[in-house]
PDB file of C-alpha atoms in Angstrom:
ATOM      1  CA  MET K   5       4.867 -39.302 -54.909  1.00 47.00           C
ATOM      2  CA  ARG K   6       8.282 -40.518 -53.330  1.00 52.00           C
ATOM      3  CA  LEU K   7       7.302 -39.601 -49.791  1.00 47.00           C
ATOM      4  CA  LEU K   8       4.044 -41.501 -50.022  1.00 45.00           C
ATOM      5  CA  LEU K   9       5.924 -44.633 -51.439  1.00 46.00           C
ATOM      6  CA  SER K  10       8.415 -44.215 -48.255  1.00 50.00           C
ATOM      7  CA  LEU K  11       5.516 -43.977 -45.692  1.00 44.00           C
ATOM      8  CA  ILE K  12       3.778 -47.058 -47.448  1.00 48.00           C
ATOM      9  CA  PHE K  13       7.275 -49.033 -47.255  1.00 48.00           C
ATOM     10  CA  LEU K  14       7.661 -47.910 -43.605  1.00 45.00           C
ATOM     11  CA  CYS K  15       4.045 -49.103 -42.592  1.00 49.00           C
ATOM     12  CA  CYS K  16       4.614 -52.630 -44.217  1.00 50.00           C
ATOM     13  CA  VAL K  17       8.021 -52.866 -42.516  1.00 41.00           C
ATOM     14  CA  LEU K  18       6.266 -51.934 -38.917  1.00 42.00           C
ATOM     15  CA  VAL K  19       3.465 -54.617 -39.744  1.00 41.00           C
ATOM     16  CA  ILE K  20       6.101 -57.376 -40.336  1.00 44.00           C
ATOM     17  CA  ILE K  21       8.326 -56.443 -37.355  1.00 41.00           C
ATOM     18  CA  GLN K  22       5.582 -56.150 -34.734  1.00 45.00           C
ATOM     19  CA  PRO K  23       4.651 -59.731 -34.684  1.00 44.00           C
ATOM     20  CA  VAL K  24       8.288 -60.605 -34.204  1.00 41.00           C
ATOM     21  CA  PHE K  25       8.522 -58.538 -30.997  1.00 38.00           C
ATOM     22  CA  SER K  26       5.137 -59.727 -29.627  1.00 40.00           C
ATOM     23  CA  ASP K  27       6.497 -63.439 -29.891  1.00 40.00           C
ATOM     24  CA  ASP K  28       9.804 -62.628 -28.173  1.00 44.00           C
ATOM     25  CA  ASP K  29       7.797 -61.028 -25.399  1.00 42.00           C
ATOM     26  CA  LYS K  30       5.580 -64.356 -25.042  1.00 42.00           C
ATOM     27  CA  GLU K  31       8.722 -66.527 -25.106  1.00 65.00           C
ATOM     28  CA  SER K  32      10.170 -64.658 -21.953  1.00 84.00           C
ATOM     29  CA  LYS K  33      10.240 -66.986 -19.254  1.00 91.00           C
ATOM     30  CA  SER K  34      10.185 -66.409 -15.326  1.00 95.00           C
ATOM     31  CA  PRO K  35      13.242 -67.863 -13.442  1.00 97.00           C
ATOM     32  CA  LYS K  36      10.954 -70.814 -12.013  1.00 96.00           C
ATOM     33  CA  GLU K  37       9.735 -71.741 -15.548  1.00 95.00           C
ATOM     34  CA  ALA K  38      13.151 -71.707 -17.121  1.00 97.00           C
ATOM     35  CA  LEU K  39      14.718 -73.631 -14.244  1.00 98.00           C
ATOM     36  CA  GLN K  40      11.966 -76.270 -14.345  1.00 96.00           C
ATOM     37  CA  ALA K  41      13.831 -77.484 -17.683  1.00 96.00           C
ATOM     38  CA  LEU K  42      16.437 -78.801 -14.816  1.00 97.00           C
ATOM     39  CA  ASN K  43      14.044 -80.414 -12.730  1.00 96.00           C
ATOM     40  CA  ASP K  44      15.861 -83.854 -12.874  1.00 95.00           C
ATOM     41  CA  TYR K  45      18.881 -82.189 -11.334  1.00 97.00           C
ATOM     42  CA  ILE K  46      17.093 -82.305  -7.963  1.00 97.00           C
ATOM     43  CA  GLY K  47      18.137 -84.869  -5.509  1.00 96.00           C
ATOM     44  CA  THR K  48      21.293 -86.332  -4.203  1.00 97.00           C
ATOM     45  CA  TRP K  49      24.015 -87.705  -6.418  1.00 98.00           C
ATOM     46  CA  LYS K  50      27.038 -89.899  -5.497  1.00 97.00           C
ATOM     47  CA  GLY K  51      29.860 -88.821  -7.818  1.00 97.00           C
ATOM     48  CA  ASN K  52      33.280 -89.817  -8.880  1.00 97.00           C
ATOM     49  CA  GLY K  53      35.541 -87.308 -10.039  1.00 96.00           C
ATOM     50  CA  GLU K  54      38.921 -87.352 -12.050  1.00 95.00           C
ATOM     51  CA  PRO K  55      41.403 -85.020 -13.774  1.00 94.00           C
ATOM     52  CA  ALA K  56      41.864 -84.969 -17.362  1.00 89.00           C
ATOM     53  CA  ALA K  57      45.443 -85.469 -17.642  1.00 79.00           C
ATOM     54  CA  ARG K  58      46.470 -89.091 -17.281  1.00 75.00           C
ATOM     55  CA  PRO K  59      45.059 -89.383 -13.481  1.00 68.00           C
ATOM     56  CA  ALA K  60      47.021 -91.508 -11.149  1.00 70.00           C
ATOM     57  CA  ASN K  61      44.896 -93.623  -8.449  1.00 70.00           C
ATOM     58  CA  LYS K  62      45.596 -90.908  -5.962  1.00 76.00           C
ATOM     59  CA  ASP K  63      43.968 -88.255  -8.114  1.00 87.00           C
ATOM     60  CA  PHE K  64      40.440 -89.745  -8.023  1.00 93.00           C
ATOM     61  CA  TRP K  65      38.222 -88.508  -5.689  1.00 96.00           C
ATOM     62  CA  SER K  66      34.617 -89.230  -4.607  1.00 97.00           C
ATOM     63  CA  GLU K  67      31.827 -86.559  -3.554  1.00 98.00           C
ATOM     64  CA  THR K  68      28.135 -86.169  -2.809  1.00 98.00           C
ATOM     65  CA  VAL K  69      26.281 -83.566  -4.881  1.00 98.00           C
ATOM     66  CA  THR K  70      22.657 -82.381  -3.605  1.00 98.00           C
ATOM     67  CA  TRP K  71      20.499 -80.116  -5.727  1.00 98.00           C
ATOM     68  CA  LYS K  72      17.270 -78.558  -4.327  1.00 98.00           C
ATOM     69  CA  TRP K  73      14.868 -75.679  -4.958  1.00 98.00           C
ATOM     70  CA  LYS K  74      14.919 -72.209  -2.999  1.00 98.00           C
ATOM     71  CA  PHE K  75      12.184 -69.733  -3.156  1.00 97.00           C
ATOM     72  CA  LYS K  76      11.632 -66.162  -1.972  1.00 95.00           C
ATOM     73  CA  GLY K  77       8.507 -64.321  -3.008  1.00 90.00           C
ATOM     74  CA  ASN K  78       8.147 -64.781  -6.734  1.00 88.00           C
ATOM     75  CA  ASP K  79      11.906 -65.549  -7.078  1.00 95.00           C
ATOM     76  CA  ALA K  80      13.266 -69.075  -7.516  1.00 98.00           C
ATOM     77  CA  TRP K  81      16.609 -70.783  -7.950  1.00 98.00           C
ATOM     78  CA  LEU K  82      18.314 -73.880  -7.656  1.00 98.00           C
ATOM     79  CA  VAL K  83      20.995 -74.657  -4.998  1.00 98.00           C
ATOM     80  CA  MET K  84      23.951 -77.206  -5.334  1.00 98.00           C
ATOM     81  CA  ASN K  85      25.953 -78.520  -2.078  1.00 98.00           C
ATOM     82  CA  VAL K  86      29.015 -80.567  -2.768  1.00 98.00           C
ATOM     83  CA  GLU K  87      30.254 -82.706   0.270  1.00 98.00           C
ATOM     84  CA  ASN K  88      33.877 -83.636   0.064  1.00 97.00           C
ATOM     85  CA  GLY K  89      34.264 -81.970  -3.222  1.00 96.00           C
ATOM     86  CA  LYS K  90      37.797 -81.391  -4.527  1.00 96.00           C
ATOM     87  CA  HIS K  91      36.908 -77.991  -6.523  1.00 97.00           C
ATOM     88  CA  PHE K  92      33.658 -76.699  -5.358  1.00 97.00           C
ATOM     89  CA  LYS K  93      31.746 -76.218  -2.017  1.00 98.00           C
ATOM     90  CA  SER K  94      28.409 -75.011  -3.410  1.00 98.00           C
ATOM     91  CA  ALA K  95      26.697 -73.066  -6.017  1.00 98.00           C
ATOM     92  CA  GLU K  96      23.518 -71.180  -6.781  1.00 98.00           C
ATOM     93  CA  LEU K  97      21.833 -71.470 -10.375  1.00 98.00           C
ATOM     94  CA  ARG K  98      19.575 -68.695 -11.452  1.00 98.00           C
ATOM     95  CA  TYR K  99      17.946 -67.596 -14.451  1.00 98.00           C
ATOM     96  CA  LEU K 100      18.203 -63.996 -15.622  1.00 98.00           C
ATOM     97  CA  PRO K 101      15.154 -62.996 -17.631  1.00 96.00           C
ATOM     98  CA  ASP K 102      16.381 -59.702 -18.860  1.00 96.00           C
ATOM     99  CA  LYS K 103      19.475 -61.526 -20.436  1.00 96.00           C
ATOM    100  CA  GLN K 104      17.602 -64.736 -21.003  1.00 96.00           C
ATOM    101  CA  GLN K 105      20.758 -66.652 -19.609  1.00 98.00           C
ATOM    102  CA  TYR K 106      21.530 -68.901 -16.812  1.00 98.00           C
ATOM    103  CA  GLU K 107      23.890 -67.752 -14.236  1.00 98.00           C
ATOM    104  CA  LEU K 108      26.048 -70.147 -12.030  1.00 98.00           C
ATOM    105  CA  ARG K 109      27.582 -68.620  -8.877  1.00 98.00           C
ATOM    106  CA  THR K 110      30.090 -71.229  -7.453  1.00 98.00           C
ATOM    107  CA  VAL K 111      32.105 -71.421  -4.179  1.00 98.00           C
ATOM    108  CA  ALA K 112      35.295 -72.837  -4.709  1.00 96.00           C
ATOM    109  CA  LYS K 113      37.115 -75.083  -2.533  1.00 95.00           C
ATOM    110  CA  ASP K 114      39.284 -72.211  -1.330  1.00 95.00           C
ATOM    111  CA  GLY K 115      36.297 -70.084  -0.736  1.00 96.00           C
ATOM    112  CA  LYS K 116      36.760 -67.861  -4.027  1.00 96.00           C
ATOM    113  CA  LYS K 117      33.482 -67.039  -5.674  1.00 97.00           C
ATOM    114  CA  LEU K 118      33.190 -67.684  -9.436  1.00 97.00           C
ATOM    115  CA  VAL K 119      30.400 -66.516 -11.780  1.00 98.00           C
ATOM    116  CA  PHE K 120      29.532 -68.429 -14.962  1.00 98.00           C
ATOM    117  CA  LEU K 121      27.015 -67.400 -17.598  1.00 98.00           C
ATOM    118  CA  GLY K 122      25.437 -69.521 -20.219  1.00 98.00           C
ATOM    119  CA  GLU K 123      22.357 -71.231 -22.013  1.00 98.00           C
ATOM    120  CA  LEU K 124      20.827 -74.613 -22.121  1.00 97.00           C
ATOM    121  CA  LYS K 125      21.592 -76.340 -25.405  1.00 96.00           C
ATOM    122  CA  ASP K 126      20.500 -79.541 -26.575  1.00 94.00           C
ATOM    123  CA  ASP K 127      19.962 -80.757 -22.779  1.00 95.00           C
ATOM    124  CA  PHE K 128      23.662 -79.546 -22.033  1.00 98.00           C
ATOM    125  CA  LEU K 129      24.011 -76.532 -19.628  1.00 98.00           C
ATOM    126  CA  ILE K 130      26.928 -74.673 -20.863  1.00 98.00           C
ATOM    127  CA  LEU K 131      28.169 -71.749 -19.005  1.00 98.00           C
ATOM    128  CA  GLU K 132      31.472 -69.767 -19.322  1.00 98.00           C
ATOM    129  CA  ARG K 133      33.512 -67.017 -17.471  1.00 98.00           C
ATOM    130  CA  THR K 134      36.809 -65.367 -18.048  1.00 97.00           C
ATOM    131  CA  ASP K 135      39.562 -65.583 -15.690  1.00 95.00           C
ATOM    132  CA  PRO K 136      41.199 -62.214 -15.373  1.00 91.00           C
ATOM    133  CA  ASP K 137      44.332 -63.470 -13.446  1.00 91.00           C
ATOM    134  CA  LYS K 138      44.805 -66.612 -15.846  1.00 90.00           C
ATOM    135  CA  LYS K 139      43.783 -64.756 -19.023  1.00 91.00           C
ATOM    136  CA  GLU K 140      41.836 -67.915 -19.853  1.00 97.00           C
ATOM    137  CA  THR K 141      38.059 -68.804 -20.665  1.00 98.00           C
ATOM    138  CA  GLN K 142      36.632 -71.389 -18.282  1.00 98.00           C
ATOM    139  CA  ARG K 143      33.685 -73.447 -19.627  1.00 98.00           C
ATOM    140  CA  MET K 144      31.472 -75.430 -17.130  1.00 98.00           C
ATOM    141  CA  LYS K 145      29.238 -78.225 -18.669  1.00 98.00           C
ATOM    142  CA  MET K 146      26.455 -80.006 -17.355  1.00 98.00           C
ATOM    143  CA  ASN K 147      24.202 -82.783 -18.381  1.00 98.00           C
ATOM    144  CA  LEU K 148      22.098 -85.852 -17.466  1.00 96.00           C
ATOM    145  CA  ALA K 149      22.632 -89.275 -19.041  1.00 95.00           C
ATOM    146  CA  ALA K 150      21.032 -92.714 -18.837  1.00 91.00           C
ATOM    147  CA  GLU K 151      17.566 -91.548 -18.676  1.00 88.00           C
ATOM    148  CA  GLY K 152      18.093 -89.290 -15.903  1.00 90.00           C
ATOM    149  CA  ALA K 153      20.044 -91.768 -13.600  1.00 92.00           C
ATOM    150  CA  ARG K 154      23.552 -89.888 -14.260  1.00 96.00           C
ATOM    151  CA  PHE K 155      24.422 -86.391 -13.666  1.00 98.00           C
ATOM    152  CA  ILE K 156      27.818 -85.068 -15.124  1.00 98.00           C
ATOM    153  CA  TYR K 157      29.330 -81.916 -14.763  1.00 98.00           C
ATOM    154  CA  ARG K 158      33.053 -81.020 -16.241  1.00 98.00           C
ATOM    155  CA  LEU K 159      35.311 -78.008 -16.437  1.00 98.00           C
ATOM    156  CA  GLU K 160      37.103 -76.929 -19.389  1.00 98.00           C
ATOM    157  CA  ARG K 161      39.891 -74.243 -20.135  1.00 97.00           C
ATOM    158  CA  LYS K 162      40.750 -72.152 -23.149  1.00 97.00           C
ATOM    159  CA  PRO K 163      43.964 -70.206 -22.779  1.00 95.00           C
ATOM    160  CA  ALA K 164      44.315 -66.762 -24.292  1.00 91.00           C
ATOM    161  CA  GLN K 165      44.933 -66.683 -27.935  1.00 89.00           C
ATOM    162  CA  ARG K 166      43.707 -70.182 -28.403  1.00 92.00           C
ATOM    163  CA  THR K 167      40.784 -71.391 -30.222  1.00 94.00           C
ATOM    164  CA  VAL K 168      40.067 -74.740 -28.364  1.00 96.00           C
ATOM    165  CA  PHE K 169      38.821 -75.776 -25.078  1.00 97.00           C
ATOM    166  CA  TYR K 170      40.952 -78.250 -23.090  1.00 96.00           C
ATOM    167  CA  PRO K 171      39.336 -80.515 -20.431  1.00 96.00           C
ATOM    168  CA  ASP K 172      40.314 -80.074 -16.811  1.00 96.00           C
ATOM    169  CA  PHE K 173      38.268 -82.570 -14.755  1.00 97.00           C
ATOM    170  CA  GLN K 174      35.184 -84.189 -14.557  1.00 97.00           C
ATOM    171  CA  VAL K 175      32.576 -85.421 -12.107  1.00 98.00           C
ATOM    172  CA  ALA K 176      30.225 -88.306 -12.992  1.00 97.00           C
ATOM    173  CA  CYS K 177      27.345 -88.994 -10.460  1.00 98.00           C
ATOM    174  CA  THR K 178      24.550 -91.648 -10.003  1.00 97.00           C
ATOM    175  CA  LYS K 179      21.341 -90.495  -8.432  1.00 94.00           C
ATOM    176  CA  GLU K 180      21.038 -91.741  -4.805  1.00 90.00           C
ATOM    177  CA  GLY K 181      18.433 -94.439  -4.571  1.00 77.00           C
ATOM    178  CA  GLU K 182      18.237 -95.071  -8.273  1.00 69.00           C
ATOM    179  CA  SER K 183      20.076 -97.778 -10.408  1.00 58.00           C
ATOM    180  CA  LEU K 184      20.941 -97.701 -14.016  1.00 54.00           C
ATOM    181  CA  GLY K 185      18.002 -98.956 -16.329  1.00 51.00           C
ATOM    182  CA  ALA K 186      15.653 -99.330 -13.484  1.00 50.00           C
ATOM    183  CA  GLU K 187      11.996 -97.932 -13.901  1.00 51.00           C
ATOM    184  CA  GLU K 188       9.700 -96.493 -11.484  1.00 57.00           C
ATOM    185  CA  LYS K 189       6.307 -94.944 -11.112  1.00 63.00           C
ATOM    186  CA  LYS K 190       6.733 -91.077 -11.684  1.00 78.00           C
ATOM    187  CA  VAL K 191       4.923 -89.042  -9.114  1.00 90.00           C
ATOM    188  CA  LEU K 192       4.866 -85.143  -9.874  1.00 94.00           C
ATOM    189  CA  CYS K 193       6.080 -82.601  -7.267  1.00 97.00           C
ATOM    190  CA  VAL K 194       3.200 -80.125  -6.864  1.00 97.00           C
ATOM    191  CA  VAL K 195       5.427 -77.287  -6.736  1.00 97.00           C
ATOM    192  CA  THR K 196       7.678 -77.487  -9.655  1.00 96.00           C
ATOM    193  CA  GLY K 197       6.660 -80.462 -11.599  1.00 94.00           C
ATOM    194  CA  GLY K 198       9.680 -82.309 -10.989  1.00 94.00           C
ATOM    195  CA  LEU K 199       9.883 -85.908  -9.733  1.00 92.00           C
ATOM    196  CA  GLY K 200       8.073 -86.073  -6.217  1.00 95.00           C
ATOM    197  CA  LYS K 201       9.668 -88.094  -3.639  1.00 92.00           C
ATOM    198  CA  ILE K 202       8.688 -86.550  -0.153  1.00 96.00           C
ATOM    199  CA  PRO K 203       5.057 -86.663   0.941  1.00 96.00           C
ATOM    200  CA  VAL K 204       3.223 -83.808   2.246  1.00 97.00           C
ATOM    201  CA  THR K 205      -0.372 -83.520   3.484  1.00 96.00           C
ATOM    202  CA  TYR K 206      -2.975 -80.728   3.368  1.00 96.00           C
ATOM    203  CA  LYS K 207      -6.636 -81.252   4.642  1.00 95.00           C
ATOM    204  CA  GLY K 208      -6.133 -84.921   4.817  1.00 94.00           C
ATOM    205  CA  GLN K 209      -4.726 -85.189   1.137  1.00 95.00           C
ATOM    206  CA  THR K 210      -1.155 -86.392   0.368  1.00 96.00           C
ATOM    207  CA  TYR K 211       0.905 -84.645  -2.159  1.00 97.00           C
ATOM    208  CA  TYR K 212       4.413 -85.068  -3.062  1.00 97.00           C
ATOM    209  CA  VAL K 213       7.256 -82.627  -3.524  1.00 97.00           C
ATOM    210  CA  CYS K 214      10.723 -83.181  -4.832  1.00 96.00           C
ATOM    211  CA  CYS K 215      13.090 -81.651  -2.336  1.00 97.00           C
ATOM    212  CA  SER K 216      13.267 -79.614   1.151  1.00 96.00           C
ATOM    213  CA  GLY K 217      12.831 -76.535  -0.519  1.00 97.00           C
ATOM    214  CA  CYS K 218       9.761 -77.241  -2.288  1.00 98.00           C
ATOM    215  CA  LYS K 219       8.437 -78.604   0.785  1.00 97.00           C
ATOM    216  CA  ASP K 220       9.162 -75.540   2.532  1.00 97.00           C
ATOM    217  CA  ALA K 221       7.177 -73.559  -0.156  1.00 97.00           C
ATOM    218  CA  PHE K 222       4.144 -75.977   0.310  1.00 97.00           C
ATOM    219  CA  GLU K 223       4.067 -75.484   3.855  1.00 97.00           C
ATOM    220  CA  GLU K 224       4.233 -71.827   3.662  1.00 96.00           C
ATOM    221  CA  ASN K 225       1.105 -71.762   1.094  1.00 96.00           C
ATOM    222  CA  PRO K 226      -0.414 -74.802   0.142  1.00 96.00           C
ATOM    223  CA  GLU K 227      -3.548 -73.216  -1.296  1.00 96.00           C
ATOM    224  CA  LYS K 228      -1.449 -71.092  -3.679  1.00 95.00           C
ATOM    225  CA  ILE K 229       0.860 -74.001  -4.785  1.00 96.00           C
ATOM    226  CA  LEU K 230      -2.056 -76.307  -5.389  1.00 96.00           C
ATOM    227  CA  LYS K 231      -4.075 -73.670  -7.305  1.00 95.00           C
ATOM    228  CA  GLU K 232      -0.877 -73.248  -9.554  1.00 93.00           C
ATOM    229  CA  PHE K 233      -0.456 -77.293  -9.782  1.00 93.00           C
ATOM    230  CA  GLU K 234      -4.209 -77.660 -10.945  1.00 93.00           C
ATOM    231  CA  ALA K 235      -3.682 -74.714 -13.479  1.00 91.00           C
ATOM    232  CA  ARG K 236      -0.714 -76.406 -14.948  1.00 87.00           C
ATOM    233  CA  LYS K 237      -2.473 -79.768 -15.184  1.00 85.00           C
ATOM    234  CA  ALA K 238      -5.453 -78.024 -17.009  1.00 86.00           C
ATOM    235  CA  LYS K 239      -3.040 -76.592 -19.683  1.00 81.00           C
ATOM    236  CA  LYS K 240      -1.871 -80.140 -20.588  1.00 66.00           C
TER     237      LYS K 240
END
């Protein structure tokens, strides 16, 4: 009797657990799908940076940040280039489906490569790494503001044996060609669904893409891109 009751209990547990695993599987995203949540990063941004600790005039700097898509086969990632940056020269932002995390691989001003891992929470991209030399945790936070017209990224540090992060520096950027509070007609990028700004043509029809990376992807296989674009529209 006990064996029968145990088998019945086990079957009930499996019936309950199975849908949970199925739902998790359904929620898994491809790199392109996960990175589409950051479509509004795409473009060129004029930024002003400042250190957190009582900056003097000489400590401020200006830099230009450019985000664009890159594609290779079924893989997709975002590339950030920083012109005249004080701390970083470039970065690659990827999504790791197996970990369900974002990975930011940065190239510092001195050429050192740093890797941050994290998640997108409440429209904030929050990524961390542990510095083995300084024995501290470094946290990168990125977000948009002013209805997408502002892009802000900042670095914070948490020394070993501490529980609080302390701000190191912040760069606040305004998107090139846009002004705060301005409204414009939104045209979708046929590759990613972001804001289309660059015209491309196929069979006499004009479409729009958001960056040079998407332009390259469209020109490489317009039939595939347009088929996927129509499929996305049909789901809405």
